[in-house]
Coordinates of C-alpha atoms in Angstrom, one line a residue:
M19 CA -22.5 -24.1 -1.9
I20 CA -22.1 -22.1 1.3
I21 CA -19.4 -24.4 2.5
T22 CA -17.5 -24.0 -0.8
I23 CA -17.8 -20.2 -0.6
L24 CA -16.6 -20.1 3.0
G25 CA -13.7 -22.4 2.1
Q26 CA -12.6 -20.2 -0.7
A27 CA -12.9 -17.1 1.5
R28 CA -10.4 -18.6 3.9
G29 CA -7.6 -18.5 1.3
G30 CA -7.3 -22.2 0.9
I31 CA -7.2 -23.0 4.6
A32 CA -9.2 -26.2 5.2
L33 CA -12.5 -25.9 7.0
T34 CA -14.1 -28.7 9.0
S35 CA -17.8 -29.3 8.6
F36 CA -18.3 -27.8 12.0
D37 CA -16.4 -24.6 11.0
A38 CA -18.5 -24.2 7.9
V39 CA -21.7 -24.7 9.8
F40 CA -20.6 -22.2 12.5
Y41 CA -19.6 -19.5 10.0
A42 CA -22.9 -20.1 8.0
I43 CA -24.9 -19.7 11.2
T44 CA -22.9 -16.7 12.4
F45 CA -22.8 -14.7 9.1
L46 CA -25.9 -15.8 7.2
V47 CA -28.6 -16.9 9.7
P48 CA -29.1 -13.4 11.3
G49 CA -29.6 -11.9 7.8
F50 CA -31.9 -14.7 6.8
V51 CA -34.0 -14.2 9.9
M52 CA -34.2 -10.4 9.5
D53 CA -35.1 -10.7 5.8
L54 CA -37.8 -13.3 6.6
T55 CA -39.2 -10.9 9.2
L56 CA -39.1 -7.9 6.8
S57 CA -41.0 -10.0 4.1
I58 CA -44.0 -10.1 6.5
F59 CA -44.3 -6.3 6.2
V60 CA -42.9 -5.5 2.8
P61 CA -43.1 -7.6 -0.4
K62 CA -39.8 -8.2 -2.0
R63 CA -38.5 -8.9 -5.5
L64 CA -37.5 -12.3 -6.8
E65 CA -33.7 -12.7 -7.1
D66 CA -31.1 -15.3 -7.6
L67 CA -29.3 -17.3 -4.9
Q68 CA -26.1 -15.2 -5.0
S69 CA -28.1 -11.9 -4.5
S70 CA -30.0 -13.5 -1.7
L71 CA -26.8 -14.6 0.1
L72 CA -25.3 -11.2 -0.3
R73 CA -28.4 -9.6 1.1
F74 CA -28.4 -12.0 4.1
L75 CA -24.7 -11.2 4.7
T76 CA -25.4 -7.4 4.5
L77 CA -28.3 -7.6 6.9
S78 CA -26.2 -9.7 9.3
C79 CA -23.5 -7.0 9.2
V80 CA -26.2 -4.4 10.2
N81 CA -27.3 -6.7 13.0
Y82 CA -23.7 -7.1 14.3
A83 CA -23.1 -3.3 13.9
V84 CA -26.0 -2.7 16.4
W85 CA -24.5 -5.2 18.9
S86 CA -20.8 -4.5 18.2
W87 CA -20.4 -2.8 21.7
L88 CA -21.8 -5.9 23.4
I89 CA -19.7 -8.3 21.4
Y90 CA -16.6 -6.3 22.2
L91 CA -17.4 -6.2 26.0
I92 CA -18.4 -9.9 26.3
F93 CA -16.1 -11.8 23.9
L94 CA -13.0 -9.5 23.7
K95 CA -12.8 -7.9 27.2
T96 CA -14.2 -10.6 29.4
P97 CA -11.7 -13.2 30.5
R98 CA -12.4 -16.6 29.0
E99 CA -12.5 -18.3 32.3
V100 CA -15.3 -16.1 33.4
L101 CA -17.5 -16.9 30.3
S102 CA -19.7 -19.9 31.0
V103 CA -21.0 -22.1 28.3
F104 CA -24.6 -21.1 29.2
Y105 CA -23.8 -17.4 29.2
T106 CA -22.0 -17.6 25.9
A107 CA -24.8 -19.6 24.3
L108 CA -27.5 -17.2 25.6
S109 CA -25.6 -14.2 24.3
L110 CA -25.2 -15.8 20.8
G111 CA -28.9 -16.8 20.8
V112 CA -29.9 -13.2 21.4
V113 CA -27.6 -11.7 18.9
V114 CA -28.1 -14.3 16.2
F115 CA -31.8 -15.1 16.5
I116 CA -33.7 -12.6 18.7
S117 CA -32.1 -9.4 17.6
P118 CA -32.7 -9.9 13.9
I119 CA -36.4 -10.4 14.6
V120 CA -36.6 -7.2 16.6
I121 CA -34.7 -5.2 14.0
G122 CA -36.7 -6.7 11.2
V123 CA -40.0 -5.7 12.9
L124 CA -38.7 -2.1 13.4
L125 CA -37.5 -1.8 9.8
G126 CA -40.8 -3.2 8.5
Y127 CA -42.7 -0.7 10.6
F128 CA -40.6 2.2 9.3
S129 CA -41.0 0.9 5.7
Q130 CA -44.8 0.7 6.1
K131 CA -44.9 4.3 7.5
E132 CA -42.5 5.4 4.7
W133 CA -40.7 7.6 7.2
I134 CA -37.4 7.4 5.4
K135 CA -39.0 8.2 2.1
K136 CA -40.8 11.2 3.6
I137 CA -37.5 12.5 5.1
L138 CA -35.7 12.2 1.7
N139 CA -38.6 13.8 -0.1
R140 CA -38.4 16.8 2.2
L141 CA -34.7 17.1 1.3
G142 CA -35.7 17.2 -2.3
L143 CA -34.6 13.7 -3.1
N144 CA -36.9 11.5 -5.2
T145 CA -36.9 7.8 -4.3
I146 CA -38.3 4.7 -6.0
S147 CA -40.4 2.1 -4.3
S148 CA -38.8 -1.3 -3.3
I149 CA -42.2 -2.9 -3.7
P150 CA -42.0 -5.0 -6.9
T151 CA -45.6 -4.5 -8.4
S152 CA -48.6 -2.2 -8.1
W153 CA -50.6 -5.3 -7.0
D154 CA -48.3 -5.8 -4.0
Y155 CA -48.3 -2.0 -3.3
K156 CA -52.1 -1.8 -3.2
F157 CA -52.8 -4.9 -1.2
S158 CA -50.0 -4.2 1.3
K159 CA -51.7 -0.8 2.0
I160 CA -55.1 -2.4 2.8
N161 CA -55.4 -2.1 6.6
E162 CA -59.2 -2.6 6.8
S163 CA -61.9 -4.4 4.9
V164 CA -62.8 -3.2 1.5
W165 CA -65.2 -4.0 -1.3
L166 CA -64.0 -5.2 -4.7
I167 CA -65.4 -5.3 -8.2
V168 CA -63.1 -7.6 -10.2
T169 CA -63.5 -7.5 -14.0
L170 CA -62.3 -10.7 -15.7
K171 CA -60.7 -11.0 -19.2
D172 CA -63.9 -12.5 -20.6
G173 CA -65.8 -9.3 -19.6
S174 CA -67.7 -10.8 -16.6
T175 CA -67.5 -9.2 -13.1
V176 CA -67.2 -10.5 -9.6
A177 CA -68.2 -8.2 -6.7
G178 CA -67.2 -9.2 -3.2
Y179 CA -66.1 -8.3 0.4
F180 CA -62.3 -8.4 1.0
G181 CA -61.9 -8.9 4.7
T182 CA -59.5 -10.5 7.2
N183 CA -60.3 -14.0 5.8
S184 CA -59.5 -12.9 2.2
F185 CA -56.1 -13.3 0.6
A186 CA -54.1 -11.8 -2.3
S187 CA -51.0 -13.7 -3.4
S188 CA -47.7 -11.8 -3.6
I189 CA -46.1 -14.3 -5.9
V190 CA -45.6 -12.5 -9.2
S191 CA -46.3 -15.7 -11.3
E192 CA -49.5 -16.3 -9.5
H193 CA -51.3 -13.2 -8.3
D194 CA -54.4 -15.2 -7.4
L195 CA -57.2 -13.6 -5.3
Y196 CA -59.4 -15.2 -2.7
I197 CA -62.5 -13.2 -1.8
E198 CA -64.3 -14.4 1.3
E199 CA -67.9 -13.2 0.4
I200 CA -69.5 -12.7 -3.0
Y201 CA -72.2 -10.1 -3.6
K202 CA -74.7 -9.5 -6.4
I203 CA -75.2 -6.0 -7.7
D204 CA -78.7 -5.4 -8.9
T205 CA -79.9 -2.9 -11.5
N206 CA -80.1 -0.2 -8.8
E207 CA -76.4 -0.7 -8.0
S208 CA -77.3 -2.1 -4.6
W209 CA -75.1 -4.8 -3.1
E210 CA -76.9 -7.9 -2.1
R211 CA -75.2 -10.7 -0.2
L212 CA -75.6 -14.2 -1.7
I213 CA -77.6 -16.7 0.3
P214 CA -76.1 -19.1 1.3
P215 CA -72.8 -17.1 1.6
C216 CA -70.3 -17.9 -1.1
S217 CA -66.6 -17.3 -1.5
I218 CA -64.4 -17.4 -4.7
L219 CA -60.9 -18.0 -5.8
L220 CA -59.8 -16.1 -8.9
K221 CA -56.6 -17.0 -10.8
G222 CA -54.4 -14.0 -11.6
E223 CA -54.2 -14.8 -15.2
E224 CA -58.0 -14.4 -15.5
I225 CA -58.1 -10.9 -13.9
K226 CA -58.3 -7.8 -16.1
Y227 CA -58.6 -5.1 -13.5
I228 CA -59.9 -4.5 -10.0
E229 CA -62.0 -1.6 -8.5
F230 CA -61.6 -0.9 -4.8
W231 CA -64.3 0.6 -2.7
S232 CA -64.4 1.6 1.0
D233 CA -66.8 0.1 3.5
K234 CA -69.3 2.9 2.8
Q235 CA -69.3 1.8 -0.9
E236 CA -67.7 5.0 -1.9
E237 CA -65.1 4.8 -4.6
A238 CA -61.6 4.8 -3.1
N239 CA -58.4 6.1 -4.7
V240 CA -56.4 3.3 -6.3

């Protein structure tokens, strides 16, 4: 599909397989790498292939905009006889692969800190979150261990410790939950760890709602 799109974009000029691969790597791979890095920090919405390709291309343009001065100096102002194969490959490797990771990490950090949102709010502009669901929003904000009480659709409850070895799926169709330690709550509302220790995997379709508590077992804002 990418080869077809690139061929059409050249106005009917024939592209060799090498040309198609080169243009795909040049214009799509940096955006793909940046998007993959961003997804580590910020959950993203599901979308079709065309939208994904457009996003990769847009992020690639952002990456090249950052390095436009270097590209101009190296590839347009430097005589071709001066450019060695190694030097050219190294420059392309940094721009195509290393730079998108660095920019993706920075953008992910800014997104987690919500600096852009705070600046726009100070200017009186209301923004909407790019995070697709409340589930993703809450679990992406958990930076330390918390306690959970999960109420299932059949009315039963599961209390547990959600730590570094626990996991909450960000796939909308799944939303399953793995809790690394299960606790029993007695009649005095005291939490008692099960002996031997036990973990549990809960399917998202069975979960009705979740209560979040801090490490001090004080109710946290959800």
